[in-house]
Amino acid sequence: MTTDEILEKTKSFLAQFINVNVADDEELFASGLVNSLFAMQLVLFIEKEFSIKVENEDLDYDNFRTLNAIVGFIEKKI
Amino acid sequence: MEIELTPQQVQEQDIFRAFVSEEIAPYADQYDQDECTPDEVIKKLAEIGYLGAIIPKEHGGQGMDAITFGLLCEEIGRGSASLLSLLTVHGMVCQAILKWGSASQKASWLPKLATGEAIGAFGLTEPNIGSDAKNVESTALYSNNSYVLTGEKKWISFGQLANLFLIIAQCDGKPSAFLVERNTPGFSTAPITGLLGFRSAMLAKVHLNKCQVPEENLVGKVGFGFSHVAGAALDHGRYCVGWGCLGLAQACLNACLSYTSERKQFGSFLKGHQLIQQMIAEMITNIKAARLLCYHAGYLKDKGDPSLIMETSIAKYFASRMVSKVADDAVQIHGANGCSSDYPVQRYLRDAKIMEIIEGSTQMQQIIIAKSGYHSFALEKRKARQKEKT
Ligand SMILES: Cc1cc2nc3c(=O)[nH]c(=O)nc-3n(C[C@H](O)[C@H](O)[C@H](O)COP(=O)(O)OP(=O)(O)OC[C@H]3O[C@@H](n4cnc5c(N)ncnc54)[C@H](O)[C@@H]3O)c2cc1C
């Protein structure tokens, strides 16, 4: 899967939860854009869509804080 | 599209139903009056494997699929909502460890939780903090390869007898989750009695007075205790409660079907009066609607679909409101008998109210569900505009 494909899939997932267009490097959690259920929804999305497991040691905000970070994390794992 | 239990699930359901009818339902009123769940009952649940329902077989559990586990919650909820809350909070600790525990936490705790050697409780709520849960005031200080926990937790189901607590506390201002054993120096519990409902759920206040736990007891990472660890646990909790509400509502309906067939007023059985039929019809229809929402949540859970979180919240919301109304009508149908301890419907009503408060209150679910509705609407509009452009 190319970076662009991962980016597109992740963008359309985020669109379900965030009304405004998020910049690729915009902080998702700090800006109050998402509710308390979002963190686990994101984990489930990554696991199901890319057939990877988000593990205990992956819990690092640098893996999730922006769209770019999420894409980078997914690329690292697949 | 098929909405049908597999033959295996039907078989399991029969087993759960028989177990609850024989071992739980006949004694639930007594336990409610005594405000206590006897050890033998928990032992029975453990022996039959239900405490390890969601734990995979390789860790000594039953590895039930989500629907089968839902059916178990439904049946236990039919017998005793208090006992359902044991399955709920114990399962929340199992779920948190399963999803975010380290390899050594899984190896040391899951087999014990599966057999009931360890009983789990979930410590999030505090005297000053309920719905606004990520702002708990308990603290965890890191020092010398360990964390020192200080604070107070309140309304902790089965806190009187659990021996493994998942505690959410702030570490450097970041919510974090810790496993704390009952025998940790500085740890103590005090029973909470005289509750409206869930009276045999053995609630306790938990006092953490500089409890020192090894750093290996941190579940997940610092800062992820609410969003991810409690997040996984609470999703499980909402799922159990949604299904449990179904069982409790079914118990109300069964009681009403029986009572209205025996009690006569104005020369005919209550079931012959159309205003009674209206309440019965509402009960039947709303229970079926809630069951479909629970099936849907279970189906998504088995697929690992991200929408399971929202759909579980919707199922819990609908089922808990549904059971409040059903139990209210059940007491109405029973008249004065419904208010007496000779009939279980008064317990059903008291327990049903609790369902709207725990695992995210009705209002918390409403806020989340409405917001999600606006997001979906805006997204559809955006998609339509893009389509027009192309
Ligand atoms: C029987 C029982 C068992 C429990 N077991 C456990 C357990 O095992 N572990 C645990 O950690 N906790 C447990 N709890 C606590 C439970 O999770 C909390 O009671 C629940 O989260 C609500 O918090 P609160 O009671 O502090 O109410 P509050 O948060 O103070 O809310 C009071 C009322 O205001 C509403 N409200 C709050 N904020 C808003 C808002 N922004 N907009 C609109 N309305 C709002 C709420 O819906 C509620 O109706 C239990 C409670 C009970 C009754």
Coordinates of N, CA, C and O and ligand atoms in Angstrom, one line a residue, chain B residues 89 121-132 153-158 195 197-198 201 203 354 356-364 367, ligand 1:
Chain B
V89 N -17.8 -5.5 35.7 CA -16.5 -4.9 36.2 C -15.3 -5.8 36.1 O -14.2 -5.4 35.8
A121 N -12.1 -5.3 39.9 CA -13.0 -4.2 40.1 C -12.4 -3.0 39.4 O -11.2 -2.9 39.2
F122 N -13.3 -2.0 39.0 CA -12.9 -0.9 38.2 C -13.0 0.4 38.9 O -14.1 0.8 39.3
G123 N -11.9 1.0 39.2 CA -11.9 2.2 40.0 C -11.6 3.5 39.2 O -10.5 3.9 39.1
L124 N -12.7 4.1 38.8 CA -12.6 5.4 38.1 C -13.2 6.5 38.8 O -12.6 7.5 39.1
T125 N -14.5 6.3 39.2 CA -15.3 7.4 39.9 C -14.8 7.8 41.2 O -14.3 6.9 42.0
E126 N -14.9 9.1 41.5 CA -14.4 9.6 42.8 C -15.5 10.5 43.5 O -16.5 10.8 42.8
P127 N -15.3 10.8 44.7 CA -16.4 11.7 45.3 C -16.7 12.9 44.5 O -17.8 13.3 44.4
N128 N -15.6 13.6 44.0 CA -15.9 14.8 43.3 C -16.0 14.7 41.7 O -16.2 15.6 41.0
I129 N -15.7 13.5 41.2 CA -15.6 13.3 39.8 C -16.4 12.1 39.3 O -16.1 11.0 39.7
G130 N -17.4 12.3 38.5 CA -18.2 11.2 37.9 C -18.1 11.2 36.4 O -17.2 10.7 35.8
S131 N -19.0 11.9 35.8 CA -19.1 12.0 34.3 C -17.8 12.6 33.7 O -17.4 12.1 32.6
D132 N -17.2 13.5 34.4 CA -16.1 14.2 33.8 C -14.8 13.4 34.2 O -13.9 13.9 34.8
K153 N -11.6 6.6 45.7 CA -12.6 6.1 44.7 C -13.9 5.8 45.4 O -13.9 5.3 46.5
K154 N -15.0 6.1 44.7 CA -16.3 5.9 45.3 C -17.2 5.1 44.3 O -17.0 5.2 43.1
W155 N -18.2 4.4 44.9 CA -19.2 3.6 44.1 C -18.5 2.5 43.4 O -18.9 2.2 42.2
I156 N -17.6 1.8 43.9 CA -16.8 0.8 43.2 C -17.5 -0.6 43.4 O -17.5 -1.1 44.5
S157 N -18.2 -1.0 42.3 CA -18.9 -2.3 42.4 C -18.0 -3.4 42.7 O -16.9 -3.6 42.2
F158 N -18.5 -4.3 43.6 CA -17.7 -5.4 44.2 C -16.4 -5.0 44.8 O -15.5 -5.8 45.0
L195 N -28.2 1.5 49.2 CA -28.4 2.1 47.8 C -29.8 1.8 47.3 O -30.4 0.8 47.8
G197 N -30.6 0.7 44.2 CA -30.5 -0.5 43.5 C -29.1 -1.1 43.5 O -28.3 -0.6 44.2
F198 N -29.0 -2.2 42.8 CA -27.7 -3.0 42.8 C -27.2 -3.2 44.2 O -26.1 -3.0 44.6
A201 N -24.5 -5.6 45.0 CA -23.3 -5.5 44.2 C -22.1 -5.1 45.0 O -21.0 -4.8 44.5
L203 N -20.9 -2.6 46.8 CA -20.1 -1.4 46.5 C -19.2 -0.9 47.6 O -19.6 -1.2 48.8
I354 N -30.6 2.3 38.0 CA -29.1 2.4 38.0 C -28.5 2.3 36.6 O -27.5 2.9 36.3
E356 N -29.3 3.5 34.0 CA -29.2 4.8 33.3 C -28.1 5.7 33.8 O -27.8 6.8 33.3
I357 N -27.4 5.3 34.9 CA -26.4 6.1 35.5 C -25.0 5.5 35.3 O -24.1 6.3 35.0
I358 N -24.9 4.2 35.3 CA -23.6 3.6 35.2 C -23.1 3.5 33.7 O -23.9 3.6 32.8
E359 N -21.8 3.3 33.6 CA -21.1 3.2 32.3 C -21.5 4.3 31.3 O -21.7 4.1 30.1
G360 N -21.5 5.5 31.8 CA -21.9 6.7 31.0 C -23.4 6.9 31.2 O -24.2 6.1 30.7
S361 N -23.8 8.0 31.8 CA -25.2 8.2 32.1 C -26.0 8.5 30.8 O -25.4 8.7 29.7
T362 N -27.3 8.4 30.9 CA -28.1 8.7 29.8 C -27.7 10.0 29.1 O -27.6 10.1 27.9
Q363 N -27.4 11.1 29.9 CA -27.1 12.4 29.3 C -25.7 12.3 28.6 O -25.6 12.9 27.5
M364 N -24.8 11.6 29.1 CA -23.5 11.5 28.4 C -23.7 10.8 27.1 O -23.1 11.2 26.1
I367 N -25.3 13.2 24.6 CA -24.4 14.2 24.0 C -23.6 13.6 22.9 O -23.5 14.2 21.8
Ligands
LIG1 C1 -24.7 1.1 41.6 C2 -23.6 1.9 41.0 C3 -22.4 1.2 40.7 C4 -21.3 1.8 40.2 N1 -20.1 1.1 40.0 C5 -19.0 1.8 39.6 C6 -17.7 1.1 39.5 O1 -17.7 -0.1 39.6 N2 -16.6 1.9 39.1 C7 -16.7 3.2 38.9 O2 -15.6 3.8 38.7 N3 -17.8 3.9 39.1 C8 -19.0 3.2 39.4 N4 -20.2 3.9 39.6 C9 -20.2 5.4 39.4 C10 -20.9 5.8 38.1 O3 -20.0 5.4 37.0 C11 -21.1 7.3 38.1 O4 -22.2 7.4 39.1 C12 -21.5 7.9 36.8 O5 -20.3 8.0 36.0 C13 -22.1 9.3 37.0 O6 -21.3 10.1 37.8 P1 -21.9 10.8 39.0 O7 -22.7 9.9 39.8 O8 -20.8 11.5 39.7 O9 -22.8 11.9 38.4 P2 -22.4 13.4 37.8 O10 -21.3 13.2 36.8 O11 -22.2 14.3 39.0 O12 -23.7 13.8 37.1 C14 -24.9 14.1 37.8 C15 -26.1 14.2 36.7 O13 -25.7 15.3 35.8 C16 -25.7 14.8 34.5 N5 -24.6 15.5 33.8 C17 -23.3 15.6 34.1 N6 -22.6 16.3 33.2 C18 -23.5 16.7 32.3 C19 -23.4 17.5 31.1 N7 -22.3 18.0 30.6 N8 -24.6 17.7 30.4 C20 -25.8 17.2 30.8 N9 -25.9 16.5 32.0 C21 -24.8 16.2 32.7 C22 -25.4 13.3 34.6 O14 -25.9 12.6 33.5 C23 -26.2 13.0 35.9 O15 -27.6 12.8 35.5 C24 -21.3 3.2 40.0 C25 -22.5 3.9 40.3 C26 -23.6 3.3 40.8 C27 -24.8 4.0 41.2

